[in-house]
N, CA, C and O of each residue as an XYZ file, in Angstrom:
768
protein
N     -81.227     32.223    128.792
C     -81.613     30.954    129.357
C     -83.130     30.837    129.389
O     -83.771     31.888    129.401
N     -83.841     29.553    129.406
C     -85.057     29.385    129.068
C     -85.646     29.128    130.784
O     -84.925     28.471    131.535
N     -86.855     29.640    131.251
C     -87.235     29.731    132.575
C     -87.378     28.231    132.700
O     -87.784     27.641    131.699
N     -87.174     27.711    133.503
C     -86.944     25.806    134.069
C     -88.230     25.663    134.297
O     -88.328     24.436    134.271
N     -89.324     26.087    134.509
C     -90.627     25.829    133.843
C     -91.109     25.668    132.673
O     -91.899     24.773    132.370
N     -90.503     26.849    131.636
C     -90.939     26.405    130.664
C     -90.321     25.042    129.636
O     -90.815     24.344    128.750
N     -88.802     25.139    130.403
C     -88.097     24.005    129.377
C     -88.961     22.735    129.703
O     -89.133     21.747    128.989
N     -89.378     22.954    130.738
C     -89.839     21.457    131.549
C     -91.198     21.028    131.579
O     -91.360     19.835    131.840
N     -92.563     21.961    131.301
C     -93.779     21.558    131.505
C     -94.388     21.928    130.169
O     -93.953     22.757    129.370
N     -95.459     21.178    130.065
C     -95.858     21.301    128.402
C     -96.958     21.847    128.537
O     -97.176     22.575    127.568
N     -97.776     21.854    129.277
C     -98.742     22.971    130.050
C     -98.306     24.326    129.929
O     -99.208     25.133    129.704
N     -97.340     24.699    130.006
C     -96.730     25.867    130.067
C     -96.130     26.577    128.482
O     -96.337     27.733    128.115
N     -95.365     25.533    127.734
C     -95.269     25.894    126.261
C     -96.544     25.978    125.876
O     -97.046     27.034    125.492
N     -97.098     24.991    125.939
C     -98.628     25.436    125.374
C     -99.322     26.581    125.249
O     -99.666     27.122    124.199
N     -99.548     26.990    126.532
C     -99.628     28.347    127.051
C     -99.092     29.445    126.219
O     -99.691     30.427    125.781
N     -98.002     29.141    126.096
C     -97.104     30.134    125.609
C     -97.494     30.351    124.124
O     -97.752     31.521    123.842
N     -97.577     29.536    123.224
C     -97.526     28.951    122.281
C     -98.527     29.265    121.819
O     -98.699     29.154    120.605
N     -99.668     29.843    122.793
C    -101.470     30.068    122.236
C    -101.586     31.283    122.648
O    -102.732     31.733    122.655
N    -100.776     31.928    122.982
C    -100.343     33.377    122.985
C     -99.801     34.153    121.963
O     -99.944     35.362    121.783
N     -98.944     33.063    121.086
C     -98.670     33.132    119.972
C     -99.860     33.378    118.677
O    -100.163     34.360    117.999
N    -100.262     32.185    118.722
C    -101.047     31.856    117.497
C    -102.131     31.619    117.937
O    -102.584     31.809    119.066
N    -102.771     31.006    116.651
C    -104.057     30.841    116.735
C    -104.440     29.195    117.229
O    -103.959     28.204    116.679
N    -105.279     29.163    118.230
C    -105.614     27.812    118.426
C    -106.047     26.647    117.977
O    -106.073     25.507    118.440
N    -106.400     27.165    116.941
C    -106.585     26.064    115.851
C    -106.032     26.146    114.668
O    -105.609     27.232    114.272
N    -105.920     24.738    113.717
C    -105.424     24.860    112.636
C    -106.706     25.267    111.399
O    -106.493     25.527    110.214
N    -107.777     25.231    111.957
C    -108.661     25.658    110.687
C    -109.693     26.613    111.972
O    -109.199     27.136    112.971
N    -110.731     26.634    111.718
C    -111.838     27.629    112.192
C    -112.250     26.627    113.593
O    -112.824     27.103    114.573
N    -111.948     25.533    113.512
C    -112.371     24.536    114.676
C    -111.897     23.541    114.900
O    -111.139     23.228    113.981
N    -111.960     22.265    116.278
C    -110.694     22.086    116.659
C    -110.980     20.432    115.543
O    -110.538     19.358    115.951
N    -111.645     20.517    114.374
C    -111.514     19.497    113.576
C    -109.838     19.283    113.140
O    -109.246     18.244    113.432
N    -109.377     20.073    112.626
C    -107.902     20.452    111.754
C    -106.760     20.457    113.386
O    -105.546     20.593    113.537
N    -107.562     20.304    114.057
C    -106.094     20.093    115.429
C    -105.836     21.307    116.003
O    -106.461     22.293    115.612
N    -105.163     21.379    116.713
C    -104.191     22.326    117.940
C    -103.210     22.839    117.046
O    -102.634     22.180    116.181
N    -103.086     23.766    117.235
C    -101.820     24.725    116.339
C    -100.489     23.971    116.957
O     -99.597     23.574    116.207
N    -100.422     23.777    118.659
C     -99.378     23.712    119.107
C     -99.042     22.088    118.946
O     -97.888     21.670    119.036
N    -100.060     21.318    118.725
C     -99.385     19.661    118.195
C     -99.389     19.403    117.069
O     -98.848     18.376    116.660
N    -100.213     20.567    115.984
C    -100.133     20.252    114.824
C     -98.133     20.055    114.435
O     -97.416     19.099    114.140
N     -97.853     21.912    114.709
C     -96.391     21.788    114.028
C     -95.658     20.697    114.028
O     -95.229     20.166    113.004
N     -95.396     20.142    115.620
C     -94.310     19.589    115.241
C     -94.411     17.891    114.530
O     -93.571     17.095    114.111
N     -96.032     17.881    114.685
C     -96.350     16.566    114.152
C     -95.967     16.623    112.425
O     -95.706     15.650    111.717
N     -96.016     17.884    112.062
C     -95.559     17.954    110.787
C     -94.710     17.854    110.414
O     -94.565     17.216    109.371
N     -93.379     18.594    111.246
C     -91.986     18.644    111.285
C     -91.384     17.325    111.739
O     -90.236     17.574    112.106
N     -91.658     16.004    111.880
C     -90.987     15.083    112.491
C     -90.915     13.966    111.490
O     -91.925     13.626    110.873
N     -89.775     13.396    111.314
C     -89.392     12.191    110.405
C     -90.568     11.235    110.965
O     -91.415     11.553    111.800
N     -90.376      9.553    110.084
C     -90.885      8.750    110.582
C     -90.906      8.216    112.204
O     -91.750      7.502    112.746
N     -89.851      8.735    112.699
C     -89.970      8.609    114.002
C     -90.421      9.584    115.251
O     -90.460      9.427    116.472
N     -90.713     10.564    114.444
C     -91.498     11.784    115.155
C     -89.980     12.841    116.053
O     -90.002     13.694    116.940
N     -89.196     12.404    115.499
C     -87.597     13.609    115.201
C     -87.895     14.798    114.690
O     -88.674     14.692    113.744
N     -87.589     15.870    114.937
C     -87.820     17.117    114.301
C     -86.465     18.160    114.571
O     -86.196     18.346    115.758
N     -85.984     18.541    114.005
C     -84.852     19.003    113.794
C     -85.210     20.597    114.342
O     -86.068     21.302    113.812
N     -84.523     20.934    115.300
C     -84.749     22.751    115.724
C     -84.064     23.435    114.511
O     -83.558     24.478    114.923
N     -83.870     23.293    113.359
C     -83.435     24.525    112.201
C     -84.799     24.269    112.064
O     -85.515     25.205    112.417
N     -85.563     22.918    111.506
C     -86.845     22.747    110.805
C     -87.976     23.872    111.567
O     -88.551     24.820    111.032
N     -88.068     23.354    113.119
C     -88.962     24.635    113.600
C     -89.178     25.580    113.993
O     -90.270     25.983    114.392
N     -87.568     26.472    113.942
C     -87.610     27.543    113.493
C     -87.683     28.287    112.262
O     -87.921     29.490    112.155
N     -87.414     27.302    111.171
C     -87.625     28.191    110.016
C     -89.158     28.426    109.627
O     -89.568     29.349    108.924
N     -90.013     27.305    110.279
C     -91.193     26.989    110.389
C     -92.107     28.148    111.036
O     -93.209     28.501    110.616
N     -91.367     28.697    112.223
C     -91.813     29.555    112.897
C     -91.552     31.421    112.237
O     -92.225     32.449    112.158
N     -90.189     30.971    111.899
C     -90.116     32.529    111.064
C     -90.909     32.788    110.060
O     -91.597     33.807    110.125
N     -91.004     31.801    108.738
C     -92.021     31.937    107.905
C     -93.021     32.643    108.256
O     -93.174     33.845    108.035
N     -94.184     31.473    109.164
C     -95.252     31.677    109.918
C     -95.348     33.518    109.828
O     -95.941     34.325    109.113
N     -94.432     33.584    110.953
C     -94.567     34.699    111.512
C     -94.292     36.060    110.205
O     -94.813     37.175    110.240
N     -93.547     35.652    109.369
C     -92.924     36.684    108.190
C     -94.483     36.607    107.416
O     -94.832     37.654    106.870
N     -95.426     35.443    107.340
C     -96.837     35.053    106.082
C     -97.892     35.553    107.254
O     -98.856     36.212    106.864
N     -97.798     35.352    108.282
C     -99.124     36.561    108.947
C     -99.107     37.850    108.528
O     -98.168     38.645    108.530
N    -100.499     38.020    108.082
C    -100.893     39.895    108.605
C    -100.285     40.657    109.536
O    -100.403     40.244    110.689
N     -99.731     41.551    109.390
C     -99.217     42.434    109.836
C    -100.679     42.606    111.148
O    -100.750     42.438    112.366
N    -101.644     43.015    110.075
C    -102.989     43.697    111.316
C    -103.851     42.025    111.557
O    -105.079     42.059    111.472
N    -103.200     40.685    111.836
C    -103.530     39.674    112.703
C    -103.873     39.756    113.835
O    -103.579     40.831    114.358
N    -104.514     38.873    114.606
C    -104.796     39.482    115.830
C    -103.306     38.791    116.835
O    -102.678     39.353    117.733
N    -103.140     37.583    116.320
C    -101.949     36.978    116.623
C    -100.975     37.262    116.098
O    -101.175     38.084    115.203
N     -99.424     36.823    116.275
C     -98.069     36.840    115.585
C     -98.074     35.730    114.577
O     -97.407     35.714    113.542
N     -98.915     34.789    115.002
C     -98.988     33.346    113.971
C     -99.708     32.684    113.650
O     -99.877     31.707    114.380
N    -100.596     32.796    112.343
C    -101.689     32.735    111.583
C    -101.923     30.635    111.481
O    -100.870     30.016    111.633
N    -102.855     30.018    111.310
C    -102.776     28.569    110.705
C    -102.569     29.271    109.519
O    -101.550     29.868    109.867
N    -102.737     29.579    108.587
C    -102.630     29.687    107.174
C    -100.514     30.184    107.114
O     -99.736     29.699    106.293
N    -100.246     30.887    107.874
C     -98.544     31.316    107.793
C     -98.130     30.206    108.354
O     -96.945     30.037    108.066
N     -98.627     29.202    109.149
C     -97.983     27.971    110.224
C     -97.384     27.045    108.989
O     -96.261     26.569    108.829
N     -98.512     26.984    108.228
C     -98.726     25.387    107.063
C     -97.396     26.287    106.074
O     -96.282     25.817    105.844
N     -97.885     27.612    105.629
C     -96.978     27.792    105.133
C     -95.610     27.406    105.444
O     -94.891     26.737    104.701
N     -95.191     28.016    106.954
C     -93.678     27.465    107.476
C     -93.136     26.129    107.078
O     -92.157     25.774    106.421
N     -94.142     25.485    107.723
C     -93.996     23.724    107.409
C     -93.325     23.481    106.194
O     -92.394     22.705    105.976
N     -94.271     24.700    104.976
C     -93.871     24.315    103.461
C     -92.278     24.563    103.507
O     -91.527     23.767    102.944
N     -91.785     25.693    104.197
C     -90.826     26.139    104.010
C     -89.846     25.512    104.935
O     -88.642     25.475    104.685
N     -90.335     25.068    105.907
C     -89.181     23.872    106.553
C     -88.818     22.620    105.725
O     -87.673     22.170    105.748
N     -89.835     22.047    104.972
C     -89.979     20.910    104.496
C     -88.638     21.234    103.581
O     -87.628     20.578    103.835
N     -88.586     22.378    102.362
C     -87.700     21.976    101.463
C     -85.850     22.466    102.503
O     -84.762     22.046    102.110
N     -86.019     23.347    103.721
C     -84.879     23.472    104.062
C     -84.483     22.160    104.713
O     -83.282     22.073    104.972
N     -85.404     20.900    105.099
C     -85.226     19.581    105.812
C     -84.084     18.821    104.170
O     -82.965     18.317    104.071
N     -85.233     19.165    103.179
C     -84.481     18.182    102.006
C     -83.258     18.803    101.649
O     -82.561     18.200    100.833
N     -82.889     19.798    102.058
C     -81.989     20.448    101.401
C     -80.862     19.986    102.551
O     -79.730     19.729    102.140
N     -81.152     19.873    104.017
C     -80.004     19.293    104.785
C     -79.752     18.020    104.628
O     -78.652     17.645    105.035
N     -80.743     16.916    103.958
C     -80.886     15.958    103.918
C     -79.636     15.066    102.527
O     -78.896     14.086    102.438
N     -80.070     16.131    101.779
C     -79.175     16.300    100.475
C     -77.672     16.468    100.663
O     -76.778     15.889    100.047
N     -77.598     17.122    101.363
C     -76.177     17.377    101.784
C     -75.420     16.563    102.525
O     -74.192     16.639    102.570
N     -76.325     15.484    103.337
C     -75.266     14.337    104.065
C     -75.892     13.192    102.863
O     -75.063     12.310    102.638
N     -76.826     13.087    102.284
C     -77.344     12.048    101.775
C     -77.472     12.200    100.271
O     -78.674     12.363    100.061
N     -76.904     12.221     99.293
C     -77.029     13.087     98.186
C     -78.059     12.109     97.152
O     -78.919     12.786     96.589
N     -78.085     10.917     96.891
C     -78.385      9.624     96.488
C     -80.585      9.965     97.418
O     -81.617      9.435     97.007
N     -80.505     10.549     98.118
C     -82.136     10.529     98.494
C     -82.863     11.183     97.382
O     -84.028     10.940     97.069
N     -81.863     12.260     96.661
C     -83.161     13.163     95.846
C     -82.990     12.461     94.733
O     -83.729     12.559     93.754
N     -82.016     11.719     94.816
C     -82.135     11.005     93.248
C     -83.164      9.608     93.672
O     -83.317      8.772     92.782
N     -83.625      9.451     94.571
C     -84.530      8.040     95.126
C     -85.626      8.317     95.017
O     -86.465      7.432     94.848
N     -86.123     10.239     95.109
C     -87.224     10.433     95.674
C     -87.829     11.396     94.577
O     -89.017     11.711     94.647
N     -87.119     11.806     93.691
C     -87.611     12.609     92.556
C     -88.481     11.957     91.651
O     -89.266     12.636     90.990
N     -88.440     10.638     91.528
C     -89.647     10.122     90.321
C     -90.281      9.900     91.201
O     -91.060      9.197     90.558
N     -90.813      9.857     92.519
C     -91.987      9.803     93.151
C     -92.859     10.918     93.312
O     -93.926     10.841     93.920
N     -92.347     12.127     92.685
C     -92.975     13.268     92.614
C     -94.509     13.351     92.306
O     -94.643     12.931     91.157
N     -95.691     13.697     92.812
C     -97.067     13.719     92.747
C     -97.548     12.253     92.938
O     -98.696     11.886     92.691
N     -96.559     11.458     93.401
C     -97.486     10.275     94.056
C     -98.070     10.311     95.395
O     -97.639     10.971     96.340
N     -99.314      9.373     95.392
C    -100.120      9.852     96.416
C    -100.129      8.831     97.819
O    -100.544      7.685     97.647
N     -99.764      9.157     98.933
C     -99.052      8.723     99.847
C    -100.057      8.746    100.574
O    -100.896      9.573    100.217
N    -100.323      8.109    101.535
C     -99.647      6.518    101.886
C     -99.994      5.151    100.571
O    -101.103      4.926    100.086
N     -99.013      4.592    100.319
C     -99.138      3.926     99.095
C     -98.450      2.345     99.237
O     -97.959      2.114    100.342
N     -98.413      1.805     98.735
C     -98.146      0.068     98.163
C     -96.494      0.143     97.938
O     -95.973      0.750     97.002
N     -95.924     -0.428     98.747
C     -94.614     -0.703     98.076
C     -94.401     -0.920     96.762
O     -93.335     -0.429     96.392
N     -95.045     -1.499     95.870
C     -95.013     -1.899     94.511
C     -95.643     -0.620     93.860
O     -95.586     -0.611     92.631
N     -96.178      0.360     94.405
C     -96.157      1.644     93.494
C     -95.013      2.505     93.455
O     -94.608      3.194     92.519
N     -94.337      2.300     95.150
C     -93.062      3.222     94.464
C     -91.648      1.999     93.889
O     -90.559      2.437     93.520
N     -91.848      1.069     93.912
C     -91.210      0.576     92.935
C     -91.341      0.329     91.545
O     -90.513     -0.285     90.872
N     -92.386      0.815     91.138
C     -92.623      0.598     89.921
C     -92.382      2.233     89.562
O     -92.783      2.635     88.470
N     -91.937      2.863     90.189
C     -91.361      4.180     89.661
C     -89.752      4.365     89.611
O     -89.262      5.338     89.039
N     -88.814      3.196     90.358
C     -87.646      2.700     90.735
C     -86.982      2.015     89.170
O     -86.212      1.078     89.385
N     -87.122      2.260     88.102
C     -86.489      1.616     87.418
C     -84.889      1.543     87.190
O     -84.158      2.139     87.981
N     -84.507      1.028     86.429
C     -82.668      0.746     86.152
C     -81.843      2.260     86.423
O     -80.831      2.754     86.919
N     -82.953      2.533     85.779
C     -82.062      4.239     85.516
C     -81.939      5.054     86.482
O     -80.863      5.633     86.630
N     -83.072      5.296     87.405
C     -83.166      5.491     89.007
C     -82.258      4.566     89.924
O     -81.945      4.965     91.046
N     -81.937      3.634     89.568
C     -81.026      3.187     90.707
C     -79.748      3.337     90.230
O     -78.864      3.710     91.000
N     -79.520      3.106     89.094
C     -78.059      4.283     88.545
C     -77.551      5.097     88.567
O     -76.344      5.268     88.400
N     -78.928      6.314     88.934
C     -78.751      7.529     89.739
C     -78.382      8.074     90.946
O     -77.782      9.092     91.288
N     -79.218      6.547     91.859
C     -78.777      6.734     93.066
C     -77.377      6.262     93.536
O     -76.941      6.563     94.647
N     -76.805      5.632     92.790
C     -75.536      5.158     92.509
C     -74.880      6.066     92.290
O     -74.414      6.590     93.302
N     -74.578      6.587     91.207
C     -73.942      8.124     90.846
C     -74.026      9.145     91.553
O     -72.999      9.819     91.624
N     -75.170      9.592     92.265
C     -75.336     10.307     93.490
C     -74.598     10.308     94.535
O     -74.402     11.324     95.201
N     -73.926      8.762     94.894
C     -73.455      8.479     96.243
C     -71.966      8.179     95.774
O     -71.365      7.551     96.645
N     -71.310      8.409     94.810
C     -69.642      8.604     94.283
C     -68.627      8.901     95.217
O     -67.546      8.357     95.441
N     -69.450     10.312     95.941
C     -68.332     10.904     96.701
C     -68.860     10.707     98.471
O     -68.257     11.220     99.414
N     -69.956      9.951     98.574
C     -70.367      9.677     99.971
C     -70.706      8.478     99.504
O     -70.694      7.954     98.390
N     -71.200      7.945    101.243
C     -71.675      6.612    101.731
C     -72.746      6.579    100.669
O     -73.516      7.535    100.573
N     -72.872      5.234     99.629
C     -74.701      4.700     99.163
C     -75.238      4.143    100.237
O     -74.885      3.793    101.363
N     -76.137      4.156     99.617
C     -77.432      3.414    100.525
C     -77.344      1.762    101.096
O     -77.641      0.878    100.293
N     -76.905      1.363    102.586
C     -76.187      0.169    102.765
C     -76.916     -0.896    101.905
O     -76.214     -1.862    101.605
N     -78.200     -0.899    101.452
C     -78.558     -1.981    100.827
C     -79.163     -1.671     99.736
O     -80.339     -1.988     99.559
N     -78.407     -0.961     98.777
C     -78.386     -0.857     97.552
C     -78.378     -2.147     96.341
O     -78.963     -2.206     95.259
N     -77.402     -3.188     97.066
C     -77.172     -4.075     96.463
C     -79.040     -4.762     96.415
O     -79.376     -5.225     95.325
N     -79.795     -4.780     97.223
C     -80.722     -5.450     97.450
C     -82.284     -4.796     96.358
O     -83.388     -5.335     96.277
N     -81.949     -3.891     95.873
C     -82.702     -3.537     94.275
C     -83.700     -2.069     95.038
O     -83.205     -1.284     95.848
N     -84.792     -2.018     94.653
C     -85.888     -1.264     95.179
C     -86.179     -1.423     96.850
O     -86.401     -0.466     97.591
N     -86.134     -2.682     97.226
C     -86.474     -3.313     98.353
C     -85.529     -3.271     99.514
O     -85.673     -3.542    100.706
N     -84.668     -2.910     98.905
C     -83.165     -2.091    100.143
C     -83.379     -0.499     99.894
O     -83.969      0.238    100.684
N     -82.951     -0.202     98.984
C     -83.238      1.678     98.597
C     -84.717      1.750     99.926
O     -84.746      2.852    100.474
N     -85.430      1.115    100.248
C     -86.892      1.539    100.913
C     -86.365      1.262    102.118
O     -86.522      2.042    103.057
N     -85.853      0.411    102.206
C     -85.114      0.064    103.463
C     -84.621      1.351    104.442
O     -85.030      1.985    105.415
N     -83.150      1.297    103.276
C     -82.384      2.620    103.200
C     -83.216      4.144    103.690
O     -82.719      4.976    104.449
N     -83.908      4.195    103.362
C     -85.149      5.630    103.051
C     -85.557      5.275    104.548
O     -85.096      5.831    105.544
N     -86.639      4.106    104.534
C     -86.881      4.367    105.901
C     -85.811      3.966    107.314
O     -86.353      3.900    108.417
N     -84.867      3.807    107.242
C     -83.345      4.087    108.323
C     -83.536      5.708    108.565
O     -84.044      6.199    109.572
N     -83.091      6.338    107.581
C     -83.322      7.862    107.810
C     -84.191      8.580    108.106
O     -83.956      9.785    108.203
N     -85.286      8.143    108.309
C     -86.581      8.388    108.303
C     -87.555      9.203    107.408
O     -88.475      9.813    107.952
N     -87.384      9.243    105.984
C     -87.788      9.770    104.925
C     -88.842      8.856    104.881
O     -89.948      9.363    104.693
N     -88.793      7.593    105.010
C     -90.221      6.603    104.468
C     -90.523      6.433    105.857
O     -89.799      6.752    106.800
N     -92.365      5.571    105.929
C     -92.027      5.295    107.522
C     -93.132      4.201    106.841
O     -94.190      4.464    106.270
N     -92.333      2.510    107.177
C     -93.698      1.516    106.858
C     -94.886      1.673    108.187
O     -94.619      1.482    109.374
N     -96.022      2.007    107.720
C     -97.397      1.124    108.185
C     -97.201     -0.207    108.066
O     -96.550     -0.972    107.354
N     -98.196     -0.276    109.264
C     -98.573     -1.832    109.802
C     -98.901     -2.618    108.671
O     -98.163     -3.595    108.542
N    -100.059     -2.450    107.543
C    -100.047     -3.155    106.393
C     -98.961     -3.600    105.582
O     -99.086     -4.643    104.939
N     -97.761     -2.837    105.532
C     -96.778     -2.533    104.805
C     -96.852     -1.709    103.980
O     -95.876     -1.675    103.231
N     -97.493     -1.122    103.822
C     -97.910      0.048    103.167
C     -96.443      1.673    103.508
O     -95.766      1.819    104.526
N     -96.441      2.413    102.457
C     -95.409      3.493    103.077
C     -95.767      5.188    102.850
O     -96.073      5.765    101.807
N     -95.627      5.658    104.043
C     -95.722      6.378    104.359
C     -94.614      7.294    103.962
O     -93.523      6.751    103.791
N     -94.723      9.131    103.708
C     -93.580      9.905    103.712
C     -94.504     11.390    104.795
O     -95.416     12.210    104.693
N     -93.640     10.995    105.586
C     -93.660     12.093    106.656
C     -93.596     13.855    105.945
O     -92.728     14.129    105.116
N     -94.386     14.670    106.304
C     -94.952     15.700    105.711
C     -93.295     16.401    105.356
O     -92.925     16.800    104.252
N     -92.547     16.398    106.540
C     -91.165     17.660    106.448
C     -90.574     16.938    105.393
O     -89.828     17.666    104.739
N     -90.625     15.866    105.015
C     -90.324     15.005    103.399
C     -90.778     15.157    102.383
O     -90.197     15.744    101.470
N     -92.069     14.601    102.296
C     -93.528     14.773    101.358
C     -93.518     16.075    100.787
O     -93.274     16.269     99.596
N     -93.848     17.215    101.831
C     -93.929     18.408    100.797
C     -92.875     18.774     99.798
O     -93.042     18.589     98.592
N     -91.872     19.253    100.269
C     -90.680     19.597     99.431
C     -90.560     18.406     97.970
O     -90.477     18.737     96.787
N     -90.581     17.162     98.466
C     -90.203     16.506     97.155
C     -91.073     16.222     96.671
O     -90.788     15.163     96.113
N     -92.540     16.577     96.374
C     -93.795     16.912     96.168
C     -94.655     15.603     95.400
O     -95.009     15.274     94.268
N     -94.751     15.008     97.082
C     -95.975     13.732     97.093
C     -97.146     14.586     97.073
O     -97.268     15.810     97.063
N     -97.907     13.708     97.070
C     -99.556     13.780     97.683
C    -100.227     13.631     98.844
O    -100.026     12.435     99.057
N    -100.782     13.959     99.599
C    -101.672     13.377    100.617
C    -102.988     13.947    100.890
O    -103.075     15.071    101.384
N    -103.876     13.347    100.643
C    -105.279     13.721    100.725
C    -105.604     14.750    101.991
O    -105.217     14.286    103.064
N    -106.005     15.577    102.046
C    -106.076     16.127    103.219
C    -104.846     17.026    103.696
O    -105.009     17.826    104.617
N    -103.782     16.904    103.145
C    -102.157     17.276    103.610
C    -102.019     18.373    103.389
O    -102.861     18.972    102.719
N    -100.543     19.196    104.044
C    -100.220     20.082    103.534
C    -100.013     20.114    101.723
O    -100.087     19.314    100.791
N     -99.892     20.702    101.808
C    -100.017     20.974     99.728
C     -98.614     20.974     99.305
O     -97.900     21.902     99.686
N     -98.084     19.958     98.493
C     -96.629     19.978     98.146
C     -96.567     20.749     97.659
O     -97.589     21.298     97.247
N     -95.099     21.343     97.373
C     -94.435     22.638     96.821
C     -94.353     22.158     95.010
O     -93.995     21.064     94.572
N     -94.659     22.969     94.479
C     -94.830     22.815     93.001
C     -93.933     23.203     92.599
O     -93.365     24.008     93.337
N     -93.301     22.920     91.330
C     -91.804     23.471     90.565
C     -92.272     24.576     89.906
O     -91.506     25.262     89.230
């Protein structure tokens, strides 16, 4: 059982949490807090984060630190985890949703946050045929019928896309990496 302090005060995980690792994500607190970085990484468009995601996040971590670290959990093993949550997120994602990797594979090395009309112009006939064929033996995407402009829809329901205020779209990092967008500054997508 978890002490009813700690389930309950965030003062206290924190604590805990910087006992762990290292307090920052780079050499200073430019790159963030170790302890708000993770799960800001790990969370769909709606800031959801799945407990397989941050524990596998955390084992990594802890498996990619130095042995002779001064901590159990390095920023450099953290980002790693992330990497390694990200593709176990697509891989659960795949499995209730099979029709996403066929939505999200020609967006591969595009650079995010981006223009609706860039990832539709990667959406052609043949991609939505796919995502069609994908979804045979499960639910498609409810607004499939509606071309590129439902499929985004669709994407962001699940929280794989997340629109900005411009309209502009976003793919949340535990997404982004694994199916290997871009983001300036970002964790580093996983390469084939």
């Amino acid at each position: 059982l978890v002490p009813e302090r700690l389930a309950g005060e965030e003062g206290v995980q924190r604590g805990l949490f910087e006992l762990l690792a290292d307090k920052w994500m780079g050499r200073d607190p430019k790159r963030g807090r170790a302890y708000t970085w993770l799960p800001r990484h790990l969370g769909d468009s709606a800031g959801r984060s799945s407990p397989r995601s941050f524990l596998e996040a955390i084992r990594v971590a802890a498996e990619q630190t130095a042995s002779d670290a001064p901590l159990a959990l390095s920023a450099a093993g953290i980002r790693e985890g992330v990497q390694a949550a990200s593709q176990r997120r697509v891989t659960e994602i795949g499995e209730d949703h099979p029709w996403v990797r066929a939505a999200m594979e020609p967006l591969r090395d595009l650079l995010v946050p981006c223009g609706l009309p860039d990832v539709q112009e990667r959406w052609n006939d043949d991609v939505m045929n796919a995502v069609k064929d994908a979804s045979a033996n499960k639910l498609p995407p409810r607004h499939l019928t509606e071309g590129p402009v439902g499929l985004s829809k669709d994407l962001a329901a699940l929280g794989v896309f997340q629109v900005l205020d411009e309209g502009r779209i976003n793919v949340p990092d535990v997404y982004r990496v694994a199916f290997g967008l871009r983001r300036r500054g970002g964790v580093p997508p996983l390469r084939r």
